[in-house]
mmCIF file of C-alpha atoms in Angstrom:
data_model
loop_
_atom_site.group_PDB
_atom_site.id
_atom_site.type_symbol
_atom_site.label_atom_id
_atom_site.label_comp_id
_atom_site.label_asym_id
_atom_site.label_seq_id
_atom_site.Cartn_x
_atom_site.Cartn_y
_atom_site.Cartn_z
ATOM 1 C CA MET A 1 38.728 -222.517 141.002
ATOM 2 C CA LEU A 2 36.161 -223.425 143.646
ATOM 3 C CA MET A 3 35.060 -219.870 144.460
ATOM 4 C CA ASP A 4 34.538 -219.073 140.776
ATOM 5 C CA ASP A 5 32.444 -222.208 140.350
ATOM 6 C CA LEU A 6 30.361 -221.488 143.447
ATOM 7 C CA SER A 7 29.838 -217.882 142.394
ATOM 8 C CA SER A 8 28.748 -219.011 138.924
ATOM 9 C CA ILE A 9 26.280 -221.523 140.388
ATOM 10 C CA VAL A 10 24.738 -218.884 142.657
ATOM 11 C CA ARG A 11 24.456 -216.317 139.854
ATOM 12 C CA HIS A 12 22.846 -218.819 137.474
ATOM 13 C CA SER A 13 20.496 -220.049 140.184
ATOM 14 C CA ARG A 14 19.411 -216.492 140.910
ATOM 15 C CA THR A 15 18.834 -215.708 137.231
ATOM 16 C CA PHE A 16 16.894 -218.942 136.711
ATOM 17 C CA CYS A 17 14.634 -218.369 139.738
ATOM 18 C CA GLU A 18 14.028 -214.691 138.935
ATOM 19 C CA HIS A 19 13.086 -215.579 135.357
ATOM 20 C CA LYS A 20 10.708 -218.341 136.466
ATOM 21 C CA CYS A 21 8.993 -216.075 139.022
ATOM 22 C CA LYS A 22 8.850 -212.872 136.958
ATOM 23 C CA ASN A 23 5.066 -213.196 136.519
ATOM 24 C CA PHE A 24 4.709 -212.827 140.295
ATOM 25 C CA ASN A 25 6.840 -209.666 140.307
ATOM 26 C CA ILE A 26 9.189 -210.957 142.991
ATOM 27 C CA GLY A 27 12.945 -210.748 142.953
ATOM 28 C CA PHE A 28 15.444 -213.221 144.315
ATOM 29 C CA PRO A 29 15.753 -211.571 147.772
ATOM 30 C CA GLU A 30 11.978 -211.861 148.175
ATOM 31 C CA GLN A 31 12.066 -215.490 147.043
ATOM 32 C CA VAL A 32 14.775 -216.308 149.581
ATOM 33 C CA ILE A 33 12.752 -214.831 152.456
ATOM 34 C CA LEU A 34 9.615 -216.665 151.337
ATOM 35 C CA MET A 35 11.477 -219.988 151.236
ATOM 36 C CA PHE A 36 12.967 -219.279 154.680
ATOM 37 C CA LEU A 37 9.486 -218.616 156.069
ATOM 38 C CA SER A 38 8.137 -221.765 154.430
ATOM 39 C CA GLN A 39 10.621 -223.735 156.540
ATOM 40 C CA LYS A 40 10.509 -221.698 159.761
ATOM 41 C CA LYS A 41 6.757 -220.906 159.638
ATOM 42 C CA ARG A 42 7.171 -217.730 161.759
ATOM 43 C CA ALA A 43 10.215 -215.527 162.322
ATOM 44 C CA SER A 44 11.135 -212.057 163.464
ATOM 45 C CA GLN A 45 12.639 -209.712 160.917
ATOM 46 C CA GLU A 46 15.791 -209.713 163.043
ATOM 47 C CA GLU A 47 15.982 -213.529 162.818
ATOM 48 C CA VAL A 48 15.813 -213.290 159.041
ATOM 49 C CA ALA A 49 18.544 -210.641 158.980
ATOM 50 C CA LYS A 50 20.813 -212.734 161.220
ATOM 51 C CA HIS A 51 20.211 -215.929 159.265
ATOM 52 C CA PHE A 52 21.171 -214.347 155.949
ATOM 53 C CA MET A 53 23.744 -211.972 157.456
ATOM 54 C CA ILE A 54 21.987 -209.031 155.825
ATOM 55 C CA ASP A 55 21.406 -205.560 157.193
ATOM 56 C CA LYS A 56 18.097 -205.185 159.064
ATOM 57 C CA GLY A 57 17.210 -202.216 156.862
ATOM 58 C CA ALA A 58 17.540 -204.297 153.701
ATOM 59 C CA ILE A 59 15.358 -206.994 155.235
ATOM 60 C CA ALA A 60 12.769 -204.374 156.222
ATOM 61 C CA LYS A 61 12.601 -203.108 152.610
ATOM 62 C CA THR A 62 12.179 -206.614 151.229
ATOM 63 C CA VAL A 63 9.561 -207.447 153.853
ATOM 64 C CA SER A 64 7.669 -204.263 152.930
ATOM 65 C CA LYS A 65 7.574 -205.378 149.291
ATOM 66 C CA LEU A 66 6.254 -208.795 150.298
ATOM 67 C CA LEU A 67 3.607 -207.166 152.508
ATOM 68 C CA GLU A 68 2.473 -204.893 149.662
ATOM 69 C CA LYS A 69 2.065 -207.943 147.438
ATOM 70 C CA ASP A 70 0.170 -209.844 150.172
ATOM 71 C CA PHE A 71 2.668 -212.734 150.270
ATOM 72 C CA ILE A 72 3.339 -212.368 154.001
ATOM 73 C CA ILE A 73 1.679 -211.104 157.153
ATOM 74 C CA ARG A 74 3.461 -209.045 159.806
ATOM 75 C CA GLU A 75 2.317 -208.796 163.409
ATOM 76 C CA GLU A 76 3.709 -207.393 166.620
ATOM 77 C CA ASN A 77 5.094 -209.935 169.038
ATOM 78 C CA PRO A 78 2.605 -209.836 171.948
ATOM 79 C CA ASN A 79 5.511 -210.336 174.376
ATOM 80 C CA ASP A 80 7.663 -207.576 172.850
ATOM 81 C CA LYS A 81 5.830 -204.830 170.951
ATOM 82 C CA ARG A 82 9.083 -203.704 169.279
ATOM 83 C CA GLU A 83 9.552 -207.070 167.582
ATOM 84 C CA LYS A 84 7.775 -207.820 164.313
ATOM 85 C CA ILE A 85 6.875 -211.411 163.497
ATOM 86 C CA ILE A 86 6.347 -212.371 159.856
ATOM 87 C CA TYR A 87 4.801 -215.444 158.286
ATOM 88 C CA LEU A 88 3.362 -216.555 154.968
ATOM 89 C CA SER A 89 -0.128 -215.513 153.942
ATOM 90 C CA ASN A 90 -2.386 -217.894 152.016
ATOM 91 C CA LYS A 91 -1.193 -216.222 148.817
ATOM 92 C CA GLY A 92 2.407 -216.726 149.962
ATOM 93 C CA ASN A 93 1.783 -220.397 150.679
ATOM 94 C CA ASP A 94 0.319 -220.817 147.200
ATOM 95 C CA LEU A 95 3.421 -219.208 145.693
ATOM 96 C CA ILE A 96 5.676 -221.532 147.709
ATOM 97 C CA GLY A 97 4.098 -224.518 145.934
ATOM 98 C CA TYR A 98 5.102 -223.008 142.601
ATOM 99 C CA MET A 99 8.567 -222.042 143.856
ATOM 100 C CA LYS A 100 9.217 -225.603 145.010
ATOM 101 C CA LYS A 101 8.453 -226.819 141.483
ATOM 102 C CA VAL A 102 10.913 -224.237 140.141
ATOM 103 C CA LEU A 103 13.574 -225.513 142.557
ATOM 104 C CA ASP A 104 12.868 -229.093 141.493
ATOM 105 C CA GLU A 105 13.372 -228.035 137.872
ATOM 106 C CA TRP A 106 16.622 -226.243 138.819
ATOM 107 C CA ASN A 107 17.845 -229.336 140.647
ATOM 108 C CA GLU A 108 17.236 -231.438 137.529
ATOM 109 C CA TYR A 109 19.663 -229.202 135.630
ATOM 110 C CA TYR A 110 22.024 -228.783 138.564
ATOM 111 C CA PHE A 111 22.477 -232.471 139.329
ATOM 112 C CA LYS A 112 22.288 -233.666 135.715
ATOM 113 C CA GLY A 113 24.730 -236.529 135.111
ATOM 114 C CA LEU A 114 25.274 -237.301 138.803
ATOM 115 C CA THR A 115 24.258 -240.536 140.508
ATOM 116 C CA GLU A 116 22.076 -240.569 143.617
ATOM 117 C CA ASN A 117 25.152 -241.431 145.691
ATOM 118 C CA GLU A 118 27.115 -238.529 144.201
ATOM 119 C CA ILE A 119 24.229 -236.163 144.943
ATOM 120 C CA LYS A 120 24.017 -237.404 148.549
ATOM 121 C CA GLU A 121 27.773 -237.015 148.976
ATOM 122 C CA PHE A 122 27.706 -233.529 147.469
ATOM 123 C CA LYS A 123 24.923 -232.486 149.850
ATOM 124 C CA ARG A 124 26.810 -233.977 152.803
ATOM 125 C CA VAL A 125 30.044 -232.188 151.919
ATOM 126 C CA SER A 126 28.221 -228.918 151.156
ATOM 127 C CA GLU A 127 26.562 -228.999 154.568
ATOM 128 C CA ILE A 128 29.947 -229.469 156.257
ATOM 129 C CA LEU A 129 31.456 -226.604 154.256
ATOM 130 C CA ALA A 130 28.544 -224.320 155.147
ATOM 131 C CA LEU A 131 28.964 -225.120 158.841
ATOM 132 C CA ASN A 132 32.720 -224.556 158.623
ATOM 133 C CA VAL A 133 32.394 -221.102 157.093
ATOM 134 C CA SER A 134 29.641 -220.228 159.536
ATOM 135 C CA ASP A 135 32.026 -221.091 162.368
ATOM 136 C CA ILE A 136 34.710 -218.847 160.850
ATOM 137 C CA ILE A 137 32.358 -215.865 160.833
ATOM 138 C CA LYS A 138 31.158 -216.572 164.383
ATOM 139 C CA SER A 139 34.717 -216.839 165.695
ATOM 140 C CA GLN A 140 35.739 -213.590 163.974
ATOM 141 C CA LYS A 141 32.857 -211.707 165.589
ATOM 142 C CA MET A 142 33.907 -212.961 169.009
ATOM 143 C CA ASN A 143 37.525 -211.762 168.670
#
């Protein structure tokens, strides 16, 4: 069943990434936020919470852990003192280089036995599915 397969993939991915990054003492939620910041460069904590559809309090706890470990920097938004902007520190950027290698290694296992065309098609279909389910959630919030 599709949902069982997807759930299994996510669980194994999480376990793999946590194991590979255990020497840095960061869990999967921290890794996810770091990767998000590596793409976005700067984001408010609220943006992160909305993107991942996670409670702001949970994001705040994870951000606090990353701050304690010096992987990110948090500053007040000069235009809105209530808003906190976070971005990668130099130490965080260094860790991202390692994490990208871990993801490359995961992808080798994940896509093993598939052709380049099959991988491209899978990515294309996955993107469509992600957008479709995102639309479902958005429409439910509006009703």
